[in-house]
PDB file of C-alpha atoms in Angstrom:
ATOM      1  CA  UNK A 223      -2.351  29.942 -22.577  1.00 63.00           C
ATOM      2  CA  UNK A 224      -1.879  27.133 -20.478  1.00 68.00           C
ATOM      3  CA  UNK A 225      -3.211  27.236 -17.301  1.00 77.00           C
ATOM      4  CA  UNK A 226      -0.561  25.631 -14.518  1.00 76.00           C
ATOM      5  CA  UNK A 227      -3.413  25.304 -11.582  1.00 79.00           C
ATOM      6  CA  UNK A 228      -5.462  23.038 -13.467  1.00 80.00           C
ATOM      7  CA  UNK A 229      -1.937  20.592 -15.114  1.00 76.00           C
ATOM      8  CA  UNK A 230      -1.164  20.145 -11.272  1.00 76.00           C
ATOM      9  CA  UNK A 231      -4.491  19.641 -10.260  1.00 78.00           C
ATOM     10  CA  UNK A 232      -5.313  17.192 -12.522  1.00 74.00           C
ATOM     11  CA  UNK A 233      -1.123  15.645 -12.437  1.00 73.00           C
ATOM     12  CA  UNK A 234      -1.871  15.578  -8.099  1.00 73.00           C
ATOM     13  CA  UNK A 235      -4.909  13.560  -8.618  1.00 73.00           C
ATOM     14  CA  UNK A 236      -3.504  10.948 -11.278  1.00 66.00           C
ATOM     15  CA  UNK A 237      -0.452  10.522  -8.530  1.00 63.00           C
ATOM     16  CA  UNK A 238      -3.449  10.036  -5.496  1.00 62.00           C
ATOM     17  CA  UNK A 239      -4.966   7.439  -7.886  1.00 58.00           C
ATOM     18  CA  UNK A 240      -1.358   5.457  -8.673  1.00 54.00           C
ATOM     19  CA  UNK A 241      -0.470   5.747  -5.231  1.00 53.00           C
ATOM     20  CA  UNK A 242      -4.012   4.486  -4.120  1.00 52.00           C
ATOM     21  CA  UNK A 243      -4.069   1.675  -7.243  1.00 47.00           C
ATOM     22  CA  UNK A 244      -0.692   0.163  -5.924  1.00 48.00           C
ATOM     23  CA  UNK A 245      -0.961   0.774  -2.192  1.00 47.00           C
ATOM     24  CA  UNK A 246      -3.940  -0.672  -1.558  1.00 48.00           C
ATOM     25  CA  UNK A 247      -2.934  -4.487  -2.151  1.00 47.00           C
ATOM     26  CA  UNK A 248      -0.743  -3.870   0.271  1.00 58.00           C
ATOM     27  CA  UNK A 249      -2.782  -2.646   3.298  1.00 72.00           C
ATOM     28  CA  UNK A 250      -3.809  -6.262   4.868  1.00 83.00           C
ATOM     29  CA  UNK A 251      -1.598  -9.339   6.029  1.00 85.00           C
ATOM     30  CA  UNK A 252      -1.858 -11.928   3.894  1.00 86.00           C
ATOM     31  CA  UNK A 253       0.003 -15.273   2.522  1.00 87.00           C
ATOM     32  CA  UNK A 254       1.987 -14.842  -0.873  1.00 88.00           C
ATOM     33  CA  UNK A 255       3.181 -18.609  -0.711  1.00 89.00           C
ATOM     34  CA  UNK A 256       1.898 -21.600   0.851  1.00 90.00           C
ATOM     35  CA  UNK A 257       4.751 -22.913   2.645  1.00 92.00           C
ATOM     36  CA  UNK A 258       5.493 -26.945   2.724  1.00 91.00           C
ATOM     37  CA  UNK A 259       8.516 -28.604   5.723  1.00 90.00           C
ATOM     38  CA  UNK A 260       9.848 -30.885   3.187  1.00 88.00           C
ATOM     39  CA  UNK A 261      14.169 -31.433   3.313  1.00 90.00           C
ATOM     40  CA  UNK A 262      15.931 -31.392   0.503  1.00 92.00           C
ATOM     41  CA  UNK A 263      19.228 -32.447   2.171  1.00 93.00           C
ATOM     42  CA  UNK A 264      20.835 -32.753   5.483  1.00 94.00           C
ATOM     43  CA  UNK A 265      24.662 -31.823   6.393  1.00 95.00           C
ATOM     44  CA  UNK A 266      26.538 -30.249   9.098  1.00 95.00           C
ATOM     45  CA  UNK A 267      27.012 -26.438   9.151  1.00 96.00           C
ATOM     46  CA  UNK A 268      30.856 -25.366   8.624  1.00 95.00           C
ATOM     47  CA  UNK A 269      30.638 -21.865   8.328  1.00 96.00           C
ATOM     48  CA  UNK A 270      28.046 -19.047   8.670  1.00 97.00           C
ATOM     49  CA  UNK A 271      28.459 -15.116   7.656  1.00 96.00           C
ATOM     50  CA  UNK A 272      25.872 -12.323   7.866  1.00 95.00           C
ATOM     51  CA  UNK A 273      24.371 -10.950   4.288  1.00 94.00           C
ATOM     52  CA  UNK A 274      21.826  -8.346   3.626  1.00 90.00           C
ATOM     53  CA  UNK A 275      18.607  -9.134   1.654  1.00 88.00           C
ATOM     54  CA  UNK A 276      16.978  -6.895  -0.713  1.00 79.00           C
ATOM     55  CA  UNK A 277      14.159  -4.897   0.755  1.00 74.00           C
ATOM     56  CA  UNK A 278      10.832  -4.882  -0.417  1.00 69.00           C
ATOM     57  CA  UNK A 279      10.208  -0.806   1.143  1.00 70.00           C
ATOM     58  CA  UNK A 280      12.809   2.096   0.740  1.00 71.00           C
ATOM     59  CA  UNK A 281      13.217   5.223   1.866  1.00 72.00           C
ATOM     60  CA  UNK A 282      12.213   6.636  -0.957  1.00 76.00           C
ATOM     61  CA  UNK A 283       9.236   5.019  -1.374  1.00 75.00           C
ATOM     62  CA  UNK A 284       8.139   6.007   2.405  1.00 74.00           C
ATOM     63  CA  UNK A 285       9.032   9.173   1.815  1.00 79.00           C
ATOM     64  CA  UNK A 286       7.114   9.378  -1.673  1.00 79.00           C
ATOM     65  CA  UNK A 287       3.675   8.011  -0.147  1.00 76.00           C
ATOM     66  CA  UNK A 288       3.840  10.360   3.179  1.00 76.00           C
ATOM     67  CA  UNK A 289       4.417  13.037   0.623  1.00 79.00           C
ATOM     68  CA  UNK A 290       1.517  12.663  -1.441  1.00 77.00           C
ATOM     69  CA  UNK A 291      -0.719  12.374   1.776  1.00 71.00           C
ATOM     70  CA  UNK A 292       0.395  14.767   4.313  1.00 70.00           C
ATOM     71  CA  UNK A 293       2.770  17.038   1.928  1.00 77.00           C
ATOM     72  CA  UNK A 294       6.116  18.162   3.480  1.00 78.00           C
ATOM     73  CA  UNK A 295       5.209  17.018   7.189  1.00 74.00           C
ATOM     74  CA  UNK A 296       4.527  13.461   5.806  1.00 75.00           C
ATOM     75  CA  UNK A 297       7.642  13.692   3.682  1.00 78.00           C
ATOM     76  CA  UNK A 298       9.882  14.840   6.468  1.00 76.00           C
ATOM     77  CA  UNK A 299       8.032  12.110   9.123  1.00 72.00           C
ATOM     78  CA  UNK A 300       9.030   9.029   6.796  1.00 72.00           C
ATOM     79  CA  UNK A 301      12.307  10.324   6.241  1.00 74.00           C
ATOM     80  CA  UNK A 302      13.218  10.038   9.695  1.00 69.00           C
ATOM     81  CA  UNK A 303      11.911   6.537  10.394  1.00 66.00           C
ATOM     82  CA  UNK A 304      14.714   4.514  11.169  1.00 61.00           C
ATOM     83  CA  UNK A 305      16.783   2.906   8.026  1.00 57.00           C
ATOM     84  CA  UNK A 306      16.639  -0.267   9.865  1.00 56.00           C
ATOM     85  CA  UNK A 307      13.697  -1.810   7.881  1.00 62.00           C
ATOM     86  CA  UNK A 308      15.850  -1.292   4.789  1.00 67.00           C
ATOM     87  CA  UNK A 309      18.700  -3.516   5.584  1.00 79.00           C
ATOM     88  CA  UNK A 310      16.980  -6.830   6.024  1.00 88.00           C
ATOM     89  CA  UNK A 311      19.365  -9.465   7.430  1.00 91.00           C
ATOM     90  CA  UNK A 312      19.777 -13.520   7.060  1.00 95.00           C
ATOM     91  CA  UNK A 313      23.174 -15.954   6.996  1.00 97.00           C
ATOM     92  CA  UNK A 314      24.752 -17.544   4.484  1.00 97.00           C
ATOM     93  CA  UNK A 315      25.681 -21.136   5.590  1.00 97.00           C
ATOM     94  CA  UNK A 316      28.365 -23.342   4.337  1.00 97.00           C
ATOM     95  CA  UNK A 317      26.859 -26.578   4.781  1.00 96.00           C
ATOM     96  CA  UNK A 318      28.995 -30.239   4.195  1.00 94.00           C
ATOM     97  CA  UNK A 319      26.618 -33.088   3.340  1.00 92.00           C
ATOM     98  CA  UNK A 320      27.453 -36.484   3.994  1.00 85.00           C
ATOM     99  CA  UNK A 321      29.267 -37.182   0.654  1.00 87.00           C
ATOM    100  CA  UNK A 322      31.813 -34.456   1.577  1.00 88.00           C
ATOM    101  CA  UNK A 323      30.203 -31.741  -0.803  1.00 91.00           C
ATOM    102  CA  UNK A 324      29.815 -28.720   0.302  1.00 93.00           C
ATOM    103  CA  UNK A 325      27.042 -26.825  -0.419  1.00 94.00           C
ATOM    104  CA  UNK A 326      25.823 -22.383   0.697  1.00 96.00           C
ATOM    105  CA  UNK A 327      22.348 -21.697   1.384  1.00 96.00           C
ATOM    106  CA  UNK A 328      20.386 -19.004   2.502  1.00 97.00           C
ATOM    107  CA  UNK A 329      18.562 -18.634   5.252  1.00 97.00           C
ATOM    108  CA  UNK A 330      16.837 -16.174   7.901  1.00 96.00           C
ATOM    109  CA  UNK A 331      16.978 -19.311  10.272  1.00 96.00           C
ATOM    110  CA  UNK A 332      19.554 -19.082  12.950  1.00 97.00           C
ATOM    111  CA  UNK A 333      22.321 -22.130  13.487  1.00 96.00           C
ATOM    112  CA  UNK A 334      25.482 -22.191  15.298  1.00 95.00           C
ATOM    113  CA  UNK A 335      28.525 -23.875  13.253  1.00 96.00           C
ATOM    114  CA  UNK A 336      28.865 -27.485  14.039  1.00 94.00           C
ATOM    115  CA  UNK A 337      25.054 -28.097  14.361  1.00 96.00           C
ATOM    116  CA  UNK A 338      23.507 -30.921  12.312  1.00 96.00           C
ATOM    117  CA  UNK A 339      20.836 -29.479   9.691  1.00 96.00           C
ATOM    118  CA  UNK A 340      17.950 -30.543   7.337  1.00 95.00           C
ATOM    119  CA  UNK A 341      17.856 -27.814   4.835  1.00 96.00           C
ATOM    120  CA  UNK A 342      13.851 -27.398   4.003  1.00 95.00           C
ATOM    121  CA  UNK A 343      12.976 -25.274   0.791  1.00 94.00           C
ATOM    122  CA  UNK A 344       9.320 -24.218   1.775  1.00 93.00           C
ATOM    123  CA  UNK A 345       8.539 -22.107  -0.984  1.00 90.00           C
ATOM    124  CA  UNK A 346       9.625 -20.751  -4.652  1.00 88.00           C
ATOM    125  CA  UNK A 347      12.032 -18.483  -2.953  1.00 89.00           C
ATOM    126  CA  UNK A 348      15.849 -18.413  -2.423  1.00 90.00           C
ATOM    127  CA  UNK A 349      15.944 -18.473   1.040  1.00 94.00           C
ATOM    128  CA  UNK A 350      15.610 -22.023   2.689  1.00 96.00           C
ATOM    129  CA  UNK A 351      14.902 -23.106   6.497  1.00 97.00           C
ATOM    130  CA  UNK A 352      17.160 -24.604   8.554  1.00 97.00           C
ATOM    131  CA  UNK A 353      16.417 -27.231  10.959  1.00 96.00           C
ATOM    132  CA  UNK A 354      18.498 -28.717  13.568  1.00 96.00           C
ATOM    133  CA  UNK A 355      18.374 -32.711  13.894  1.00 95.00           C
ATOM    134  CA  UNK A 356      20.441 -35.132  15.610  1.00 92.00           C
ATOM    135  CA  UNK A 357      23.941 -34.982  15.678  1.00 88.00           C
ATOM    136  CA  UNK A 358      24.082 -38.485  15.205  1.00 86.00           C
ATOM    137  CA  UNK A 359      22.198 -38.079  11.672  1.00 84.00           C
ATOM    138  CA  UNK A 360      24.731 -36.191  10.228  1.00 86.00           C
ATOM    139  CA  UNK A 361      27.411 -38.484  11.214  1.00 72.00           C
ATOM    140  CA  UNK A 362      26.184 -41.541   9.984  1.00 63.00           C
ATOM    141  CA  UNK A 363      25.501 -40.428   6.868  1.00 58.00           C
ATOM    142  CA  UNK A 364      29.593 -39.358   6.723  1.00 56.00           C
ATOM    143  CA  UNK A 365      30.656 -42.928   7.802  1.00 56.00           C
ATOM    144  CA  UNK A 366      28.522 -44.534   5.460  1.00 56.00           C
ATOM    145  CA  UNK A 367      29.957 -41.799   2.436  1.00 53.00           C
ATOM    146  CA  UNK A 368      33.961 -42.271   3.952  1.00 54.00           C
ATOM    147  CA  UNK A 369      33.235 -46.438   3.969  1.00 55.00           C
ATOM    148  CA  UNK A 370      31.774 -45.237   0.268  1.00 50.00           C
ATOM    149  CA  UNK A 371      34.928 -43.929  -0.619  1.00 49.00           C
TER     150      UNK A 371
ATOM    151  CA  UNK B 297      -3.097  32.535   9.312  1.00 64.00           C
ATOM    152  CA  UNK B 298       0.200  31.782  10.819  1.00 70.00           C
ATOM    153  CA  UNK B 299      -1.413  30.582  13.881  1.00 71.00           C
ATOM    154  CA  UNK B 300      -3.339  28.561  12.315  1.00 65.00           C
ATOM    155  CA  UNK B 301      -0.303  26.758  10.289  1.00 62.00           C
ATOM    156  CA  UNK B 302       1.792  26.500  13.630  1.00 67.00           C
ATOM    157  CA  UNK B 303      -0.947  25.180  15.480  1.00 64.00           C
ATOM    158  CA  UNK B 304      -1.550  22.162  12.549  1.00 59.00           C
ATOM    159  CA  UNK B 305       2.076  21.494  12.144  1.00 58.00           C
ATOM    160  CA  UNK B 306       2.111  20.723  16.548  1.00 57.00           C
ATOM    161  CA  UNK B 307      -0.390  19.188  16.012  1.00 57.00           C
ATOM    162  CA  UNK B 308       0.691  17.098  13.504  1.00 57.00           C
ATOM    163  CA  UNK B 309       4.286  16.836  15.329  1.00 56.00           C
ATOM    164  CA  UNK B 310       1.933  15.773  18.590  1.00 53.00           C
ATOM    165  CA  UNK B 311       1.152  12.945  16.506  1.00 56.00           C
ATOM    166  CA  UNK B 312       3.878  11.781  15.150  1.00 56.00           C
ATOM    167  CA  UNK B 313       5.753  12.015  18.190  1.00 55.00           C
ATOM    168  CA  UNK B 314       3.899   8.883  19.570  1.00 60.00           C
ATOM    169  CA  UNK B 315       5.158   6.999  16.357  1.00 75.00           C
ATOM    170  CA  UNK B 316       6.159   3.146  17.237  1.00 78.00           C
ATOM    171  CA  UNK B 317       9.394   1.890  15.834  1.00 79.00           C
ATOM    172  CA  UNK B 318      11.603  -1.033  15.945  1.00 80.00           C
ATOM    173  CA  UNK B 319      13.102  -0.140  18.839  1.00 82.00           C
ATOM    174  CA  UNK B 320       9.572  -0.162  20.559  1.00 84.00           C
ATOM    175  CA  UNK B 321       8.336  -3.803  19.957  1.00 83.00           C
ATOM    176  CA  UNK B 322      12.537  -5.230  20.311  1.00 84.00           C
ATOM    177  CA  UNK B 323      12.406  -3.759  24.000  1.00 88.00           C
ATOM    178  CA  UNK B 324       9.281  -4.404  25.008  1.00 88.00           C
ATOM    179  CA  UNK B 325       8.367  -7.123  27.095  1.00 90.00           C
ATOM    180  CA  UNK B 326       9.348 -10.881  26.601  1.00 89.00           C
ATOM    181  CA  UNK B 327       6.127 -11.910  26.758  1.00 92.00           C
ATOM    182  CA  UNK B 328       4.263  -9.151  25.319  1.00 93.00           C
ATOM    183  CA  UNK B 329       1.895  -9.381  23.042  1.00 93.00           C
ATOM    184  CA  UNK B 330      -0.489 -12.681  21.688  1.00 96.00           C
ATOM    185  CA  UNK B 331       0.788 -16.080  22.088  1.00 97.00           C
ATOM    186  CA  UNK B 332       0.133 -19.810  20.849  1.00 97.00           C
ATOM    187  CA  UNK B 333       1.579 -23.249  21.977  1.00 97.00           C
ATOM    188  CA  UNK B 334       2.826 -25.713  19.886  1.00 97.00           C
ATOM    189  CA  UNK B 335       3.160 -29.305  21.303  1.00 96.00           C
ATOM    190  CA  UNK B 336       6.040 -30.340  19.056  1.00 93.00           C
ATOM    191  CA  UNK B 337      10.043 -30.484  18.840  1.00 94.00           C
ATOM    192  CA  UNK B 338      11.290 -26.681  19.347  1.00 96.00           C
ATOM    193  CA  UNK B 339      13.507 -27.352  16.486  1.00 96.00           C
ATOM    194  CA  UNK B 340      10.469 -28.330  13.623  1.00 96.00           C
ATOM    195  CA  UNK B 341       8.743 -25.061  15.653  1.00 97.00           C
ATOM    196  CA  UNK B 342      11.291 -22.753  14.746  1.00 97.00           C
ATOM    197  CA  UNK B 343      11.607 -23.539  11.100  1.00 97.00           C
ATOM    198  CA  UNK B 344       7.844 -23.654  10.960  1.00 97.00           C
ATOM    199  CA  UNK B 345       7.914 -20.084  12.164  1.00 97.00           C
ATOM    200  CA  UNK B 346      10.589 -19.257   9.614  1.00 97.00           C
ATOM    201  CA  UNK B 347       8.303 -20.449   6.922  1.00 96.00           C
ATOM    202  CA  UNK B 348       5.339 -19.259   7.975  1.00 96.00           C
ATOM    203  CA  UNK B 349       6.975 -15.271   8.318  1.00 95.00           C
ATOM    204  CA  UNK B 350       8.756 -15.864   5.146  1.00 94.00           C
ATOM    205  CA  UNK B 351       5.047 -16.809   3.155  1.00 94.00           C
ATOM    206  CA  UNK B 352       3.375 -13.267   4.736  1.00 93.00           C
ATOM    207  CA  UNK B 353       3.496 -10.019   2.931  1.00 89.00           C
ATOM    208  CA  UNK B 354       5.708  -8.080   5.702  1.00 90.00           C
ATOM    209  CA  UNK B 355       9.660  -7.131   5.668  1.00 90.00           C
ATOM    210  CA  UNK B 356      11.702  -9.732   7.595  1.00 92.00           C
ATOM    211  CA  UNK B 357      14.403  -7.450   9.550  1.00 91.00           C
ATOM    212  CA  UNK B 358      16.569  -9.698  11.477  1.00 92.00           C
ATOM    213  CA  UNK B 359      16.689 -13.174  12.709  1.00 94.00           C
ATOM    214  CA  UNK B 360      18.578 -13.199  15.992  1.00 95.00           C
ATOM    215  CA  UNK B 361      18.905 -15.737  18.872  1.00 95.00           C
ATOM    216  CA  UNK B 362      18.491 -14.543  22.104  1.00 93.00           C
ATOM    217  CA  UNK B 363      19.094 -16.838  25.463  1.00 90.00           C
ATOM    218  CA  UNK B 364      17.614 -20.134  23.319  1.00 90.00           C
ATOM    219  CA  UNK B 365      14.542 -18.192  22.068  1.00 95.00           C
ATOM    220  CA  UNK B 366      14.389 -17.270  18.081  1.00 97.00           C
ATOM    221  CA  UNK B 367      13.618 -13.658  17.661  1.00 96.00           C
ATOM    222  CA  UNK B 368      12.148 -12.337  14.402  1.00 95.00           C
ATOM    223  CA  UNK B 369      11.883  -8.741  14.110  1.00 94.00           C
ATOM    224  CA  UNK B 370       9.284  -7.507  10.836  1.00 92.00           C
ATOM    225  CA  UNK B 371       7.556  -4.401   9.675  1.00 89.00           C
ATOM    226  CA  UNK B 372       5.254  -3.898   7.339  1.00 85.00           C
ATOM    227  CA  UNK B 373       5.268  -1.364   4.356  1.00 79.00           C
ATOM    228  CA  UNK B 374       3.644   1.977   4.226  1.00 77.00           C
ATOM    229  CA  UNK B 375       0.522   1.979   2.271  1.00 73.00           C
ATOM    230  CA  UNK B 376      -2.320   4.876   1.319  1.00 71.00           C
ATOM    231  CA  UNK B 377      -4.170   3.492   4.633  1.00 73.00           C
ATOM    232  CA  UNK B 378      -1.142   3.100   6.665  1.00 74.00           C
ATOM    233  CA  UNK B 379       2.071   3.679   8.023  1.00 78.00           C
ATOM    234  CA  UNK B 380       2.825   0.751   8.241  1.00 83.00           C
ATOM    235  CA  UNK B 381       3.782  -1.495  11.459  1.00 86.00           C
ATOM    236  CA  UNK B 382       6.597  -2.776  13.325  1.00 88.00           C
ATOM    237  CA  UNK B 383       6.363  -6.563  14.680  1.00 93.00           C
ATOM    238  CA  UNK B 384       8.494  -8.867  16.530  1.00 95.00           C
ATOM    239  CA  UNK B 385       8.204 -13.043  16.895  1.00 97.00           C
ATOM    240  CA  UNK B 386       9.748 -15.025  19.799  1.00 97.00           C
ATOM    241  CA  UNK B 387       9.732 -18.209  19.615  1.00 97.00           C
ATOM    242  CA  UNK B 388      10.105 -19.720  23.022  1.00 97.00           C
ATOM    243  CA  UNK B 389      11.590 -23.637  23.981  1.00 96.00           C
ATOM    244  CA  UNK B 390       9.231 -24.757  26.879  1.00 95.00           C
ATOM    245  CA  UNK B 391      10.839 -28.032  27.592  1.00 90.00           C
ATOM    246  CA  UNK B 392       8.708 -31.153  27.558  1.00 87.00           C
ATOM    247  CA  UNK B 393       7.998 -30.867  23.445  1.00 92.00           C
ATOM    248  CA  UNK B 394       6.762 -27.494  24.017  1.00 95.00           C
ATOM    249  CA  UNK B 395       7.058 -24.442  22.193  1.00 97.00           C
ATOM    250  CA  UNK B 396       5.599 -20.945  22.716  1.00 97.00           C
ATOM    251  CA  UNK B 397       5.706 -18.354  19.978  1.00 97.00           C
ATOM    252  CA  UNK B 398       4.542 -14.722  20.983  1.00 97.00           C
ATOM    253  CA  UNK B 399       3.427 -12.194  18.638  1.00 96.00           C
ATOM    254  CA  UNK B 400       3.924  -8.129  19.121  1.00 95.00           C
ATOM    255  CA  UNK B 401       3.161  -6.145  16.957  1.00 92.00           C
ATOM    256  CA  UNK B 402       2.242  -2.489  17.044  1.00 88.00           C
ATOM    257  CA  UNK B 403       1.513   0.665  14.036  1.00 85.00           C
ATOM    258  CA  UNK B 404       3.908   3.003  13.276  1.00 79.00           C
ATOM    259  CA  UNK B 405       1.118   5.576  14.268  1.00 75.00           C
ATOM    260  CA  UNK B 406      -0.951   4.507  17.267  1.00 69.00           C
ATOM    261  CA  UNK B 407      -3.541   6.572  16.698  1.00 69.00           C
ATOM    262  CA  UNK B 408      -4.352   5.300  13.069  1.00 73.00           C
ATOM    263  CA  UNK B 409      -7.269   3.650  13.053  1.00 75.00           C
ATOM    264  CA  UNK B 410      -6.483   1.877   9.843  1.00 78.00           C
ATOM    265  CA  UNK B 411      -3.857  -0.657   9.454  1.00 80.00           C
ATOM    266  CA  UNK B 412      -3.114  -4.667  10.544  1.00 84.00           C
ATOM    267  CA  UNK B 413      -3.990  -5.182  14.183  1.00 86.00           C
ATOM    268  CA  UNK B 414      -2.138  -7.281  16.661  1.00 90.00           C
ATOM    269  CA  UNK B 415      -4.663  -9.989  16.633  1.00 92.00           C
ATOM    270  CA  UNK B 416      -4.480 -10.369  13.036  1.00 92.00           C
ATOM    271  CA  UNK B 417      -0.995 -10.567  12.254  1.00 92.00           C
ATOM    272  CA  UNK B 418      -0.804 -13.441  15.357  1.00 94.00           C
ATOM    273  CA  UNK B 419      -4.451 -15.079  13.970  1.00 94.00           C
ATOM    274  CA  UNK B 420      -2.824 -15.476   9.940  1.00 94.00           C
ATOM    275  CA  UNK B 421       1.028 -16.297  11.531  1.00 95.00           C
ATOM    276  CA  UNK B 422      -0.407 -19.302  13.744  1.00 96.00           C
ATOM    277  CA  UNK B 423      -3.042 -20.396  11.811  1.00 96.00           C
ATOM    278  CA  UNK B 424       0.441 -21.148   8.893  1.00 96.00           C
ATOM    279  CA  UNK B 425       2.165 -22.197  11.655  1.00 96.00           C
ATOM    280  CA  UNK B 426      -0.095 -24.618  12.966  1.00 96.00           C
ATOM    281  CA  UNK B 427      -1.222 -25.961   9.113  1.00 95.00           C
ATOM    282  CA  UNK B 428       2.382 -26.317   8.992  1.00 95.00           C
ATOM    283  CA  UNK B 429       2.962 -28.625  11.700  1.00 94.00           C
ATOM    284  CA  UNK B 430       0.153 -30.630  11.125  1.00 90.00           C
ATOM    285  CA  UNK B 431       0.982 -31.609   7.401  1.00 78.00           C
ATOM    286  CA  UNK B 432       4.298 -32.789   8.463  1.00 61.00           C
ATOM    287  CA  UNK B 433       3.243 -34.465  11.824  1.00 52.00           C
ATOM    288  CA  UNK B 434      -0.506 -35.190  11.171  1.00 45.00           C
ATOM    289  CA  UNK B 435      -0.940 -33.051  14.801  1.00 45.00           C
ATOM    290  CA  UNK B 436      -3.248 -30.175  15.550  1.00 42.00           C
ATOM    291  CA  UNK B 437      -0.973 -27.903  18.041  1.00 41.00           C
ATOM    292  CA  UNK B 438      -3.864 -25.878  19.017  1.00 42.00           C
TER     293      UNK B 438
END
C-alpha cells in the first residue's frame, strides 16, 4: 500500500529544493554584461513605433513561487500584482544613415523622429542605445553620400 | 481553530496590504530616492543609463520621457527570499554639462527584511554608469 502522506511529503520538499536551487541566483542585483558606448552607425530617426519585449517573470511563475511558500494566500497575493511587469516596453526605430539605407533597431532609449542618432550596441543583446548628436552630423554625412551619388 | 485560521489569514492580508507596486515608486516624488551627478553631455548620460539598466539582472518596464527627464521604470523578479521590488530611474538634464540620475526603488513587501535595498540597486547602477562614462571620456563623474 502506498502511503500518499509520505509521496507529497517527500514531492513538497523536492519542489522547496528546485524552487530554492533556481531562485536563489536570483535574489541580489548584479551585472550579466559589461556594457561598452561604442557606435556602430549614425543616421537620422524616420519613424518610431512601440513593441513589447519578452519578459523575463510571468504570472505564472509569481504565482508558482508564492505558492510553494505561503500556500493559497501566497498564490492568490502574486496573482493580483499588477500585469504591468509582464509587458515590458521599448521602440522600434526606422533609422536612415547617410548613404540613404535605412536600417530598424531596437531600443529602450527614447528619441523623437527627426533627431540625429549614434546607434551604440553595448552588449551581446538585441536591443541597442540610442544617442542623440548633432544635427549637423547627420547631415553632412547625407551631402557627402548625395555628392557620392 | 477557526479563530486561529482567520486571525493568520488578517494577518497575513495586514501584510500584504502594505505591498509596493509600480504605481508606488512612478508617483512618488521627483526627486525621491538616491542620486548621483554626472558632469557630462545629458545625451552620452542617458544612453549610459540605458546600458547600464540593460547589463543588471532586473525587468526593464518602460522607457518614457517625461518634461526632458528619461524615466526608467524596473522591477525585479520574485525569488525564495523575496518578492521582489519595484524601481524607477530619472535621469535629469541640469544644464551646464550636468546630469542627475535618481534612483527609487522600494520591495514589493516592506516589511521583508530580505531582498535588494535602495542603496544597492543605486551603489551597482552608478558605479556602471560612472565606469561607463569614464571609458569613453577618460572622466571620473563622481
Amino acid at each position: 500500500m502506498i502511503d500518499l502522506t509520505q509521496v507529497f511529503t517527500k514531492t513538497l520538499w523536492i519542489v522547496i529544493g528546485v524552487v530554492v536551487f533556481v531562485g536563489c541566483s536570483n535574489v541580489d542585483v548584479k551585472q550579466t554584461s559589461t556594457p561598452v558606448l561604442s557606435a556602430m552607425f549614425s543616421g537620422m530617426i524616420e519613424g518610431r513605433s512601440k513593441v513589447i519585449l519578452e519578459p523575463n517573470e510571468s504570472r505564472a511563475n509569481r504565482v508558482a513561487v508564492g505558492f510553494a511558500f505561503v500556500g493559497p494566500v501566497g498564490a492568490v497575493a502574486t496573482a493580483v500584482t499588477e500585469d504591468g511587469f509582464s509587458e515590458p516596453g521599448a521602440y522600434r526605430y526606422n533609422i536612415r544613415q547617410g548613404t540613404g539605407e535605412q536600417k530598424a533597431v531596437v531600443s529602450r532609449s527614447v528619441v523623437e523622429i527627426g533627431r540625429c542618432v549614434e546607434v551604440i550596441s553595448p552588449d551581446a543583446s538585441d536591443l541597442d542605445v540610442l544617442m542623440v548628436i548633432a544635427s549637423d552630423r547627420c547631415a553632412q554625412v547625407d551631402t557627402t553620400a548625395r555628392a557620392l551619388k | 481553530m477557526q479563530a486561529y485560521f482567520s486571525t493568520v489569514l488578517l494577518c497575513v492580508l495586514c501584510l500584504l496590504s502594505a505591498c509596493a507596486n509600480m504605481n508606488t515608486v512612478s508617483t512618488a516624488a521627483q526627486t525621491a530616492g538616491l542620486s548621483r551627478v554626472y558632469t557630462e553631455d545629458n545625451e552620452r548620460v542617458k544612453a549610459a543609463v540605458v546600458a547600464a539598466m540593460q547589463s543588471l539582472n532586473i525587468n526593464i518596464k518602460d522607457t518614457v520621457d517625461e518634461d526632458g527627464a528619461l524615466v526608467l521604470t524596473f522591477t525585479k523578479s520574485i525569488s525564495v527570499l523575496s518578492w521582489g521590488e519595484v524601481g524607477r530611474v530619472r535621469v535629469v538634464n541640469n544644464g551646464d554639462f550636468s546630469s542627475s540620475v535618481f534612483l527609487h526603488s522600494k520591495k514589493r513587501l516592506r516589511t521583508q527584511i530580505t531582498g535588494v535595498e535602495e542603496e544597492e540597486f543605486a551603489r551597482h547602477l552608478f558605479d556602471i554608469i560612472s565606469a561607463l562614462l569614464t571609458k569613453t571620456t577618460g572622466d571620473d563623474n563622481d
